[in-house]
Every structure is written in C-alpha cells, then in structure tokens.
Amino acid sequence: MIIDKETCIGCQLCQPYCPMGCISYRESEEKCAIDLDECVECGICQRPKVCPTGALQQQELDEMRNLRRTFSNPLVPHKTTSVPGRGTEEMKTNDVTGRFKRGHAGVAVELGRPGTGTRFCDVEKVAMAVAPIGVVFEPQNPVTALMVDTATGKMQDGIRDEKVLSAIVEFDVVIEKLEAALTAIKNVAPQLDTVFSLDLASRMSADNTVPTADIARKVGFVPSYNGKTNVGLGRPLAKGV
Ligand code: SF4
Ligand code: SF4
C-alpha cells in the first residue's frame, strides 16, 4: 500500500486502522507515509474507505509483495490451497477431516497474530527446529509449500525478510515424539522476533483424558481448553480415526 503525496492531506484518519503501525505522520510534510518494509499488504487501511481524498492506493505488487498480501489479506486465497488468510483449513476441523489419528497429535505454531506480524526467517526457525524430530508438515498449508525441503524445514531463498500478518507452521507428530517437538519449539522461542500461539489437537483417549495435555505441561506450556472447535458446518464426522 502506498500513500499518494499529492492528495494526502495529513488528516491521519487511516493511522488507527493499520495493525502493523506502519503509517506515520511526517510533520515536515504535513502528510502521512507508509513504511513498506513493515507493511504486510493486508489492505485493512483501505477497506473501510476512511481516506477522504483517495490517497491510499494499492500499488502494483511484485511476487514478494504478493506473497505478503496472500498471507495477510483474508480476502485473497492462496494459490496452493485455495484457502484465504493463513491458507490452511487448520486443525480445529479435525472432527470432520480426521487428519490426526489416535496416537498422533496435531501441532500448529501460529506466528505473528494478532498485531505483531512475522517474517519468514522466524517461520523457518520454527520449521527447522521441529523437522529433525520427524514431524510431517501439513501438505495443505502454504507455509509447507514454501519449503524447499520438508525434511529440514528450509524455506525458499529470497523470502526470509518478507513480513506477513501471520503464518502457521502446522504438522502431525506421533505422540511419542510430541515432547521432543514441544521442547524444540520452547527452545527456539527466544530466538524469534515475534509472538506465537501454540495449538495442539488430538483425539480424546478412551478414558476421556486429553493425551497431549500432560506432555505440554511437562515441557512447560500451560494448556487451555478454551479452543475453538469447528463442528463441521454440515459435514459428516470422520470415521475410523
Ligand atoms: S496495507 Fe495493512 S500493513 Fe500496509 S499500511 Fe495498510 S493497514 Fe498497514
Ligand atoms: S486518511 Fe488519506 S488523506 Fe488522511 S492521512 Fe491517511 S492517506 Fe492521508
């Protein structure tokens, strides 16, 4: 997103809409400007149409700016998954997809939300921390599609400095390896220049306990059971899982 200097009147009405805080007022010019290194191309500043002069303008986007946009603008679907936003159906639909079988855990590391953003260098750090444990990255996730090697979690060259609103590293791991995966996430956390939330999904055990909870506690995470459960939007429950 850019601000046209000729038409901006410096009213600052657009500023509060930017989740990245990258619209600044320049006193010397009495106009606003956007720091393009911090702008994630989410389009949020433009959508409410608060600019009285039309100075907020969507510039032509090259490949890297488009990458920012697809991970940040919830109206734009990803090419690889056809899903908008972070581009993955996410683990909360497990009751209907049955992705995570008994004896397995689904893990998602959601980087950058709600208003911090993340760069792909941090996404890569998380992916590379868990890959050696033998996790299976979710194939229907655009972060996985950006990896050059899912065995190592290494991402494509040239994208590491690109900033997006949020990206999810999502994988399946057998329960026996969950402690190692969560420990790897805990260890890499201090190296990240962003925030993240950690999601765990699993089938309930026969005795109605949650098999991932004690493992998470052992590693030092405090599980919260207030997660969102998608009951399927009319789709039948998965069978045989
Ligand atoms: S497109 Fe998004 S990040 Fe960029 S200036 Fe507008 S609100 Fe801020
Ligand atoms: S709302 Fe429009 S005119 Fe006002 S500061 Fe933002 S870009 Fe400039």
PDB file of C-alpha atoms and ligand atoms in Angstrom:
ATOM      1  CA  MET A   1       0.000   0.000   0.000  1.00  0.00           C
ATOM      2  CA  ILE A   2       1.231   3.482  -0.682  1.00  0.00           C
ATOM      3  CA  ILE A   3       0.043   6.995   0.103  1.00  0.00           C
ATOM      4  CA  ASP A   4      -0.070   9.448  -2.738  1.00  0.00           C
ATOM      5  CA  LYS A   5       1.805  12.520  -1.544  1.00  0.00           C
ATOM      6  CA  GLU A   6      -0.052  14.840  -3.845  1.00  0.00           C
ATOM      7  CA  THR A   7      -3.502  14.024  -2.495  1.00  0.00           C
ATOM      8  CA  CYS A   8      -2.780  13.157   1.171  1.00  0.00           C
ATOM      9  CA  ILE A   9      -3.940  15.986   3.444  1.00  0.00           C
ATOM     10  CA  GLY A  10      -2.350  14.517   6.588  1.00  0.00           C
ATOM     11  CA  CYS A  11      -5.638  14.031   8.438  1.00  0.00           C
ATOM     12  CA  GLN A  12      -4.315  10.767   9.982  1.00  0.00           C
ATOM     13  CA  LEU A  13      -7.728   9.098   9.804  1.00  0.00           C
ATOM     14  CA  CYS A  14      -6.096   5.997   8.287  1.00  0.00           C
ATOM     15  CA  GLN A  15      -3.475   5.545  11.013  1.00  0.00           C
ATOM     16  CA  PRO A  16      -5.519   3.629  13.642  1.00  0.00           C
ATOM     17  CA  TYR A  17      -6.555   1.025  11.082  1.00  0.00           C
ATOM     18  CA  CYS A  18      -3.057  -0.281  10.418  1.00  0.00           C
ATOM     19  CA  PRO A  19      -2.389  -3.424  12.518  1.00  0.00           C
ATOM     20  CA  MET A  20       1.348  -3.082  11.883  1.00  0.00           C
ATOM     21  CA  GLY A  21       1.521   0.555  12.973  1.00  0.00           C
ATOM     22  CA  CYS A  22       3.448   1.397   9.839  1.00  0.00           C
ATOM     23  CA  ILE A  23       1.574   4.553   8.807  1.00  0.00           C
ATOM     24  CA  SER A  24       3.358   7.563  10.250  1.00  0.00           C
ATOM     25  CA  TYR A  25       2.677  11.276  10.177  1.00  0.00           C
ATOM     26  CA  ARG A  26       5.530  13.412   8.870  1.00  0.00           C
ATOM     27  CA  GLU A  27       5.373  16.848  10.431  1.00  0.00           C
ATOM     28  CA  SER A  28       7.749  18.403   7.944  1.00  0.00           C
ATOM     29  CA  GLU A  29       5.438  17.473   5.054  1.00  0.00           C
ATOM     30  CA  GLU A  30       2.147  17.503   6.994  1.00  0.00           C
ATOM     31  CA  LYS A  31       1.321  14.197   5.308  1.00  0.00           C
ATOM     32  CA  CYS A  32       1.307  10.512   6.184  1.00  0.00           C
ATOM     33  CA  ALA A  33       3.594   7.866   4.718  1.00  0.00           C
ATOM     34  CA  ILE A  34       3.821   4.058   4.852  1.00  0.00           C
ATOM     35  CA  ASP A  35       6.966   2.148   5.826  1.00  0.00           C
ATOM     36  CA  LEU A  36       6.909  -0.501   3.094  1.00  0.00           C
ATOM     37  CA  ASP A  37       9.331  -2.772   4.937  1.00  0.00           C
ATOM     38  CA  GLU A  38       6.779  -3.105   7.728  1.00  0.00           C
ATOM     39  CA  CYS A  39       3.623  -3.037   5.563  1.00  0.00           C
ATOM     40  CA  VAL A  40       2.213  -6.557   5.067  1.00  0.00           C
ATOM     41  CA  GLU A  41      -0.186  -5.546   2.256  1.00  0.00           C
ATOM     42  CA  CYS A  42      -3.227  -6.574   4.303  1.00  0.00           C
ATOM     43  CA  GLY A  43      -5.393  -3.818   2.803  1.00  0.00           C
ATOM     44  CA  ILE A  44      -7.056  -3.073   6.140  1.00  0.00           C
ATOM     45  CA  CYS A  45      -6.316   0.655   5.933  1.00  0.00           C
ATOM     46  CA  GLN A  46      -8.084   0.956   2.583  1.00  0.00           C
ATOM     47  CA  ARG A  47     -11.130  -1.278   3.087  1.00  0.00           C
ATOM     48  CA  PRO A  48     -13.132   0.987   5.468  1.00  0.00           C
ATOM     49  CA  LYS A  49     -12.777   3.857   2.953  1.00  0.00           C
ATOM     50  CA  VAL A  50     -11.880   6.420   5.617  1.00  0.00           C
ATOM     51  CA  CYS A  51      -9.454   8.333   3.423  1.00  0.00           C
ATOM     52  CA  PRO A  52     -11.297  11.471   2.298  1.00  0.00           C
ATOM     53  CA  THR A  53      -9.099  12.055  -0.747  1.00  0.00           C
ATOM     54  CA  GLY A  54      -8.366   8.556  -2.084  1.00  0.00           C
ATOM     55  CA  ALA A  55      -4.675   8.982  -1.257  1.00  0.00           C
ATOM     56  CA  LEU A  56      -4.322   5.396  -0.027  1.00  0.00           C
ATOM     57  CA  GLN A  57      -3.539   3.427  -3.148  1.00  0.00           C
ATOM     58  CA  GLN A  58      -2.785  -0.207  -3.862  1.00  0.00           C
ATOM     59  CA  GLN A  59       0.398  -0.150  -5.898  1.00  0.00           C
ATOM     60  CA  GLU A  60       1.249  -2.853  -8.412  1.00  0.00           C
ATOM     61  CA  LEU A  61       2.561  -5.823  -6.436  1.00  0.00           C
ATOM     62  CA  ASP A  62       5.582  -7.871  -7.475  1.00  0.00           C
ATOM     63  CA  GLU A  63       5.988 -11.510  -6.437  1.00  0.00           C
ATOM     64  CA  MET A  64       7.296 -10.770  -2.948  1.00  0.00           C
ATOM     65  CA  ARG A  65       4.690  -8.082  -2.195  1.00  0.00           C
ATOM     66  CA  ASN A  66       2.040 -10.530  -3.400  1.00  0.00           C
ATOM     67  CA  LEU A  67       3.412 -13.137  -1.014  1.00  0.00           C
ATOM     68  CA  ARG A  68       2.886 -10.648   1.820  1.00  0.00           C
ATOM     69  CA  ARG A  69      -0.628  -9.945   0.595  1.00  0.00           C
ATOM     70  CA  THR A  70      -1.787 -13.565   0.345  1.00  0.00           C
ATOM     71  CA  PHE A  71      -0.689 -14.292   3.923  1.00  0.00           C
ATOM     72  CA  SER A  72      -2.173 -11.043   5.273  1.00  0.00           C
ATOM     73  CA  ASN A  73      -5.331 -10.164   3.379  1.00  0.00           C
ATOM     74  CA  PRO A  74      -8.167 -12.521   4.415  1.00  0.00           C
ATOM     75  CA  LEU A  75      -9.975 -11.828   1.126  1.00  0.00           C
ATOM     76  CA  VAL A  76      -7.185 -13.297  -1.016  1.00  0.00           C
ATOM     77  CA  PRO A  77      -6.962 -17.095  -1.434  1.00  0.00           C
ATOM     78  CA  HIS A  78      -3.592 -18.839  -1.639  1.00  0.00           C
ATOM     79  CA  LYS A  79      -2.753 -20.388  -4.992  1.00  0.00           C
ATOM     80  CA  THR A  80      -1.531 -23.608  -3.395  1.00  0.00           C
ATOM     81  CA  THR A  81      -4.547 -24.303  -1.166  1.00  0.00           C
ATOM     82  CA  SER A  82      -7.336 -22.011  -2.477  1.00  0.00           C
ATOM     83  CA  VAL A  83      -7.921 -21.013   1.153  1.00  0.00           C
ATOM     84  CA  PRO A  84      -7.742 -17.301   2.104  1.00  0.00           C
ATOM     85  CA  GLY A  85      -5.950 -15.792   5.115  1.00  0.00           C
ATOM     86  CA  ARG A  86      -3.278 -18.054   6.514  1.00  0.00           C
ATOM     87  CA  GLY A  87      -4.267 -20.502   3.811  1.00  0.00           C
ATOM     88  CA  THR A  88      -4.948 -23.638   5.812  1.00  0.00           C
ATOM     89  CA  GLU A  89      -8.147 -25.283   6.939  1.00  0.00           C
ATOM     90  CA  GLU A  90      -6.444 -25.545  10.347  1.00  0.00           C
ATOM     91  CA  MET A  91      -6.558 -28.300  12.898  1.00  0.00           C
ATOM     92  CA  LYS A  92      -9.844 -27.319  14.516  1.00  0.00           C
ATOM     93  CA  THR A  93     -11.739 -29.177  11.794  1.00  0.00           C
ATOM     94  CA  ASN A  94     -10.250 -32.498  12.877  1.00  0.00           C
ATOM     95  CA  ASP A  95     -13.625 -33.902  13.851  1.00  0.00           C
ATOM     96  CA  VAL A  96     -14.630 -33.901  10.182  1.00  0.00           C
ATOM     97  CA  THR A  97     -11.258 -34.268   8.459  1.00  0.00           C
ATOM     98  CA  GLY A  98      -9.812 -36.929  10.762  1.00  0.00           C
ATOM     99  CA  ARG A  99      -6.312 -35.721   9.906  1.00  0.00           C
ATOM    100  CA  PHE A 100      -4.890 -36.645  13.294  1.00  0.00           C
ATOM    101  CA  LYS A 101      -5.473 -40.270  14.132  1.00  0.00           C
ATOM    102  CA  ARG A 102      -5.337 -41.847  17.565  1.00  0.00           C
ATOM    103  CA  GLY A 103      -1.742 -41.941  18.760  1.00  0.00           C
ATOM    104  CA  HIS A 104      -0.916 -38.761  16.865  1.00  0.00           C
ATOM    105  CA  ALA A 105      -1.002 -35.080  17.721  1.00  0.00           C
ATOM    106  CA  GLY A 106      -1.578 -32.082  15.506  1.00  0.00           C
ATOM    107  CA  VAL A 107       0.620 -29.111  16.322  1.00  0.00           C
ATOM    108  CA  ALA A 108       0.324 -25.581  14.961  1.00  0.00           C
ATOM    109  CA  VAL A 109       2.615 -22.685  15.733  1.00  0.00           C
ATOM    110  CA  GLU A 110       0.721 -19.516  14.804  1.00  0.00           C
ATOM    111  CA  LEU A 111       3.287 -16.766  14.415  1.00  0.00           C
ATOM    112  CA  GLY A 112       2.564 -13.069  14.390  1.00  0.00           C
ATOM    113  CA  ARG A 113      -1.044 -12.758  15.496  1.00  0.00           C
ATOM    114  CA  PRO A 114      -2.838 -10.565  16.239  1.00  0.00           C
ATOM    115  CA  GLY A 115      -0.910  -7.352  15.656  1.00  0.00           C
ATOM    116  CA  THR A 116       2.787  -8.164  15.566  1.00  0.00           C
ATOM    117  CA  GLY A 117       3.374  -9.834  12.230  1.00  0.00           C
ATOM    118  CA  THR A 118       6.163 -12.233  11.406  1.00  0.00           C
ATOM    119  CA  ARG A 119       8.933 -12.584   8.860  1.00  0.00           C
ATOM    120  CA  PHE A 120       9.616 -15.858   7.109  1.00  0.00           C
ATOM    121  CA  CYS A 121      13.051 -16.076   8.750  1.00  0.00           C
ATOM    122  CA  ASP A 122      11.214 -16.732  12.034  1.00  0.00           C
ATOM    123  CA  VAL A 123       8.790 -19.133  10.378  1.00  0.00           C
ATOM    124  CA  GLU A 124      11.796 -21.032   9.068  1.00  0.00           C
ATOM    125  CA  LYS A 125      13.440 -21.137  12.512  1.00  0.00           C
ATOM    126  CA  VAL A 126      10.395 -22.930  13.930  1.00  0.00           C
ATOM    127  CA  ALA A 127      10.119 -25.312  10.965  1.00  0.00           C
ATOM    128  CA  MET A 128      13.828 -26.182  11.099  1.00  0.00           C
ATOM    129  CA  ALA A 129      13.666 -26.724  14.862  1.00  0.00           C
ATOM    130  CA  VAL A 130      10.953 -29.389  14.613  1.00  0.00           C
ATOM    131  CA  ALA A 131      11.825 -31.027  11.266  1.00  0.00           C
ATOM    132  CA  PRO A 132      14.669 -33.237  12.610  1.00  0.00           C
ATOM    133  CA  ILE A 133      12.218 -34.850  15.055  1.00  0.00           C
ATOM    134  CA  GLY A 134      10.439 -36.487  12.138  1.00  0.00           C
ATOM    135  CA  VAL A 135       7.257 -34.415  12.015  1.00  0.00           C
ATOM    136  CA  VAL A 136       5.040 -34.438   8.920  1.00  0.00           C
ATOM    137  CA  PHE A 137       4.291 -30.894   7.796  1.00  0.00           C
ATOM    138  CA  GLU A 138       0.683 -30.344   6.705  1.00  0.00           C
ATOM    139  CA  PRO A 139       0.699 -30.573   2.895  1.00  0.00           C
ATOM    140  CA  GLN A 140      -2.374 -28.323   2.541  1.00  0.00           C
ATOM    141  CA  ASN A 141      -0.663 -25.352   4.161  1.00  0.00           C
ATOM    142  CA  PRO A 142       1.036 -22.598   2.130  1.00  0.00           C
ATOM    143  CA  VAL A 143       3.961 -22.431   4.583  1.00  0.00           C
ATOM    144  CA  THR A 144       4.760 -26.053   3.719  1.00  0.00           C
ATOM    145  CA  ALA A 145       4.524 -25.139   0.025  1.00  0.00           C
ATOM    146  CA  LEU A 146       7.255 -22.527   0.587  1.00  0.00           C
ATOM    147  CA  MET A 147       9.711 -25.093   1.952  1.00  0.00           C
ATOM    148  CA  VAL A 148      12.401 -26.336  -0.413  1.00  0.00           C
ATOM    149  CA  ASP A 149      12.847 -29.415   1.745  1.00  0.00           C
ATOM    150  CA  THR A 150      10.234 -30.688   4.187  1.00  0.00           C
ATOM    151  CA  ALA A 151      12.850 -32.979   5.754  1.00  0.00           C
ATOM    152  CA  THR A 152      14.740 -29.929   7.052  1.00  0.00           C
ATOM    153  CA  GLY A 153      12.055 -27.214   7.091  1.00  0.00           C
ATOM    154  CA  LYS A 154      14.295 -24.946   4.986  1.00  0.00           C
ATOM    155  CA  MET A 155      12.377 -22.234   3.152  1.00  0.00           C
ATOM    156  CA  GLN A 156      12.922 -20.819  -0.334  1.00  0.00           C
ATOM    157  CA  ASP A 157      15.721 -18.290  -0.752  1.00  0.00           C
ATOM    158  CA  GLY A 158      14.635 -14.695  -1.100  1.00  0.00           C
ATOM    159  CA  ILE A 159      11.574 -14.807   1.145  1.00  0.00           C
ATOM    160  CA  ARG A 160      13.113 -14.725   4.636  1.00  0.00           C
ATOM    161  CA  ASP A 161      12.836 -10.941   5.074  1.00  0.00           C
ATOM    162  CA  GLU A 162       9.254 -10.785   3.843  1.00  0.00           C
ATOM    163  CA  LYS A 163       6.820  -9.797   6.561  1.00  0.00           C
ATOM    164  CA  VAL A 164       3.250 -11.091   6.830  1.00  0.00           C
ATOM    165  CA  LEU A 165       0.414 -10.642   9.297  1.00  0.00           C
ATOM    166  CA  SER A 166       0.561 -14.267  10.372  1.00  0.00           C
ATOM    167  CA  ALA A 167       1.738 -17.688   9.188  1.00  0.00           C
ATOM    168  CA  ILE A 168       1.161 -21.136  10.648  1.00  0.00           C
ATOM    169  CA  VAL A 169       3.715 -23.932  10.872  1.00  0.00           C
ATOM    170  CA  GLU A 170       1.457 -26.971  11.078  1.00  0.00           C
ATOM    171  CA  PHE A 171       2.397 -30.621  11.456  1.00  0.00           C
ATOM    172  CA  ASP A 172       1.432 -34.143  12.547  1.00  0.00           C
ATOM    173  CA  VAL A 173       3.640 -35.976  15.026  1.00  0.00           C
ATOM    174  CA  VAL A 174       3.288 -39.322  16.785  1.00  0.00           C
ATOM    175  CA  ILE A 175       2.525 -38.852  20.476  1.00  0.00           C
ATOM    176  CA  GLU A 176       5.838 -40.484  21.469  1.00  0.00           C
ATOM    177  CA  LYS A 177       7.685 -37.640  19.735  1.00  0.00           C
ATOM    178  CA  LEU A 178       5.438 -34.803  20.903  1.00  0.00           C
ATOM    179  CA  GLU A 179       7.594 -33.970  23.931  1.00  0.00           C
ATOM    180  CA  ALA A 180      10.660 -33.585  21.698  1.00  0.00           C
ATOM    181  CA  ALA A 181       8.723 -31.378  19.260  1.00  0.00           C
ATOM    182  CA  LEU A 182       7.353 -29.122  22.015  1.00  0.00           C
ATOM    183  CA  THR A 183      10.795 -28.904  23.620  1.00  0.00           C
ATOM    184  CA  ALA A 184      12.247 -27.821  20.271  1.00  0.00           C
ATOM    185  CA  ILE A 185       9.570 -25.102  19.994  1.00  0.00           C
ATOM    186  CA  LYS A 186      10.268 -23.951  23.557  1.00  0.00           C
ATOM    187  CA  ASN A 187      13.999 -23.782  22.834  1.00  0.00           C
ATOM    188  CA  VAL A 188      13.640 -21.818  19.605  1.00  0.00           C
ATOM    189  CA  ALA A 189      11.134 -19.325  21.064  1.00  0.00           C
ATOM    190  CA  PRO A 190      13.760 -16.892  22.482  1.00  0.00           C
ATOM    191  CA  GLN A 191      15.276 -16.581  19.001  1.00  0.00           C
ATOM    192  CA  LEU A 192      12.014 -15.338  17.456  1.00  0.00           C
ATOM    193  CA  ASP A 193      11.357 -11.663  16.877  1.00  0.00           C
ATOM    194  CA  THR A 194       7.597 -12.130  17.150  1.00  0.00           C
ATOM    195  CA  VAL A 195       4.857 -13.719  19.224  1.00  0.00           C
ATOM    196  CA  PHE A 196       3.196 -17.072  18.628  1.00  0.00           C
ATOM    197  CA  SER A 197       0.419 -19.212  19.974  1.00  0.00           C
ATOM    198  CA  LEU A 198       0.746 -22.964  20.142  1.00  0.00           C
ATOM    199  CA  ASP A 199      -2.218 -25.174  19.217  1.00  0.00           C
ATOM    200  CA  LEU A 200      -2.474 -28.871  19.975  1.00  0.00           C
ATOM    201  CA  ALA A 201      -5.118 -31.224  18.572  1.00  0.00           C
ATOM    202  CA  SER A 202      -5.684 -34.885  19.325  1.00  0.00           C
ATOM    203  CA  ARG A 203      -8.431 -37.476  19.664  1.00  0.00           C
ATOM    204  CA  MET A 204      -9.606 -37.937  23.244  1.00  0.00           C
ATOM    205  CA  SER A 205      -8.314 -41.051  24.988  1.00  0.00           C
ATOM    206  CA  ALA A 206     -10.768 -43.832  25.868  1.00  0.00           C
ATOM    207  CA  ASP A 207     -10.842 -42.573  29.483  1.00  0.00           C
ATOM    208  CA  ASN A 208     -11.818 -39.063  28.262  1.00  0.00           C
ATOM    209  CA  THR A 209      -8.434 -37.525  29.028  1.00  0.00           C
ATOM    210  CA  VAL A 210      -6.536 -35.383  26.537  1.00  0.00           C
ATOM    211  CA  PRO A 211      -3.330 -37.243  25.671  1.00  0.00           C
ATOM    212  CA  THR A 212      -1.364 -34.119  24.765  1.00  0.00           C
ATOM    213  CA  ALA A 213      -2.096 -32.153  27.946  1.00  0.00           C
ATOM    214  CA  ASP A 214       0.347 -33.773  30.381  1.00  0.00           C
ATOM    215  CA  ILE A 215       3.102 -33.693  27.755  1.00  0.00           C
ATOM    216  CA  ALA A 216       2.551 -29.972  27.200  1.00  0.00           C
ATOM    217  CA  ARG A 217       2.639 -29.349  30.957  1.00  0.00           C
ATOM    218  CA  LYS A 218       5.834 -31.382  31.317  1.00  0.00           C
ATOM    219  CA  VAL A 219       7.548 -29.178  28.740  1.00  0.00           C
ATOM    220  CA  GLY A 220       6.329 -26.023  30.493  1.00  0.00           C
ATOM    221  CA  PHE A 221       3.319 -24.978  28.434  1.00  0.00           C
ATOM    222  CA  VAL A 222       0.049 -24.375  30.248  1.00  0.00           C
ATOM    223  CA  PRO A 223      -2.764 -25.897  28.173  1.00  0.00           C
ATOM    224  CA  SER A 224      -6.009 -24.007  27.830  1.00  0.00           C
ATOM    225  CA  TYR A 225      -9.119 -25.912  26.831  1.00  0.00           C
ATOM    226  CA  ASN A 226     -10.908 -22.818  25.590  1.00  0.00           C
ATOM    227  CA  GLY A 227     -10.051 -23.554  21.995  1.00  0.00           C
ATOM    228  CA  LYS A 228     -12.404 -23.155  19.088  1.00  0.00           C
ATOM    229  CA  THR A 229     -13.986 -26.385  17.865  1.00  0.00           C
ATOM    230  CA  ASN A 230     -15.364 -26.465  14.357  1.00  0.00           C
ATOM    231  CA  VAL A 231     -18.218 -28.959  14.393  1.00  0.00           C
ATOM    232  CA  GLY A 232     -18.071 -29.418  10.659  1.00  0.00           C
ATOM    233  CA  LEU A 233     -20.500 -26.997   9.078  1.00  0.00           C
ATOM    234  CA  GLY A 234     -22.740 -29.836   7.998  1.00  0.00           C
ATOM    235  CA  ARG A 235     -20.002 -32.243   7.002  1.00  0.00           C
ATOM    236  CA  PRO A 236     -20.145 -35.750   8.493  1.00  0.00           C
ATOM    237  CA  LEU A 237     -17.804 -36.688  11.312  1.00  0.00           C
ATOM    238  CA  ALA A 238     -14.672 -38.553  10.259  1.00  0.00           C
ATOM    239  CA  LYS A 239     -14.890 -42.299  10.740  1.00  0.00           C
ATOM    240  CA  GLY A 240     -12.296 -44.854  11.720  1.00  0.00           C
ATOM    241  CA  VAL A 241      -9.894 -42.490  13.433  1.00  0.00           C
TER     242      VAL A 241
HETATM  243  S1  SF4 B   1      -1.847  -2.464   3.890  1.00  0.00           S
HETATM  244 FE1  SF4 B   1      -2.015  -3.167   6.022  1.00  0.00          FE
HETATM  245  S2  SF4 B   1       0.053  -3.080   6.848  1.00  0.00           S
HETATM  246 FE2  SF4 B   1       0.051  -1.882   4.947  1.00  0.00          FE
HETATM  247  S3  SF4 B   1      -0.324   0.214   5.616  1.00  0.00           S
HETATM  248 FE3  SF4 B   1      -2.316  -0.656   5.118  1.00  0.00          FE
HETATM  249  S4  SF4 B   1      -3.076  -1.496   7.052  1.00  0.00           S
HETATM  250 FE4  SF4 B   1      -0.892  -1.112   7.308  1.00  0.00          FE
HETATM  251  S1  SF4 B   2      -6.648   9.170   5.504  1.00  0.00           S
HETATM  252 FE1  SF4 B   2      -5.875   9.667   3.449  1.00  0.00          FE
HETATM  253  S2  SF4 B   2      -5.564  11.857   3.481  1.00  0.00           S
HETATM  254 FE2  SF4 B   2      -5.750  11.224   5.619  1.00  0.00          FE
HETATM  255  S3  SF4 B   2      -3.630  10.845   6.262  1.00  0.00           S
HETATM  256 FE3  SF4 B   2      -4.421   8.884   5.550  1.00  0.00          FE
HETATM  257  S4  SF4 B   2      -3.808   8.804   3.389  1.00  0.00           S
HETATM  258 FE4  SF4 B   2      -3.610  10.946   4.027  1.00  0.00          FE
END
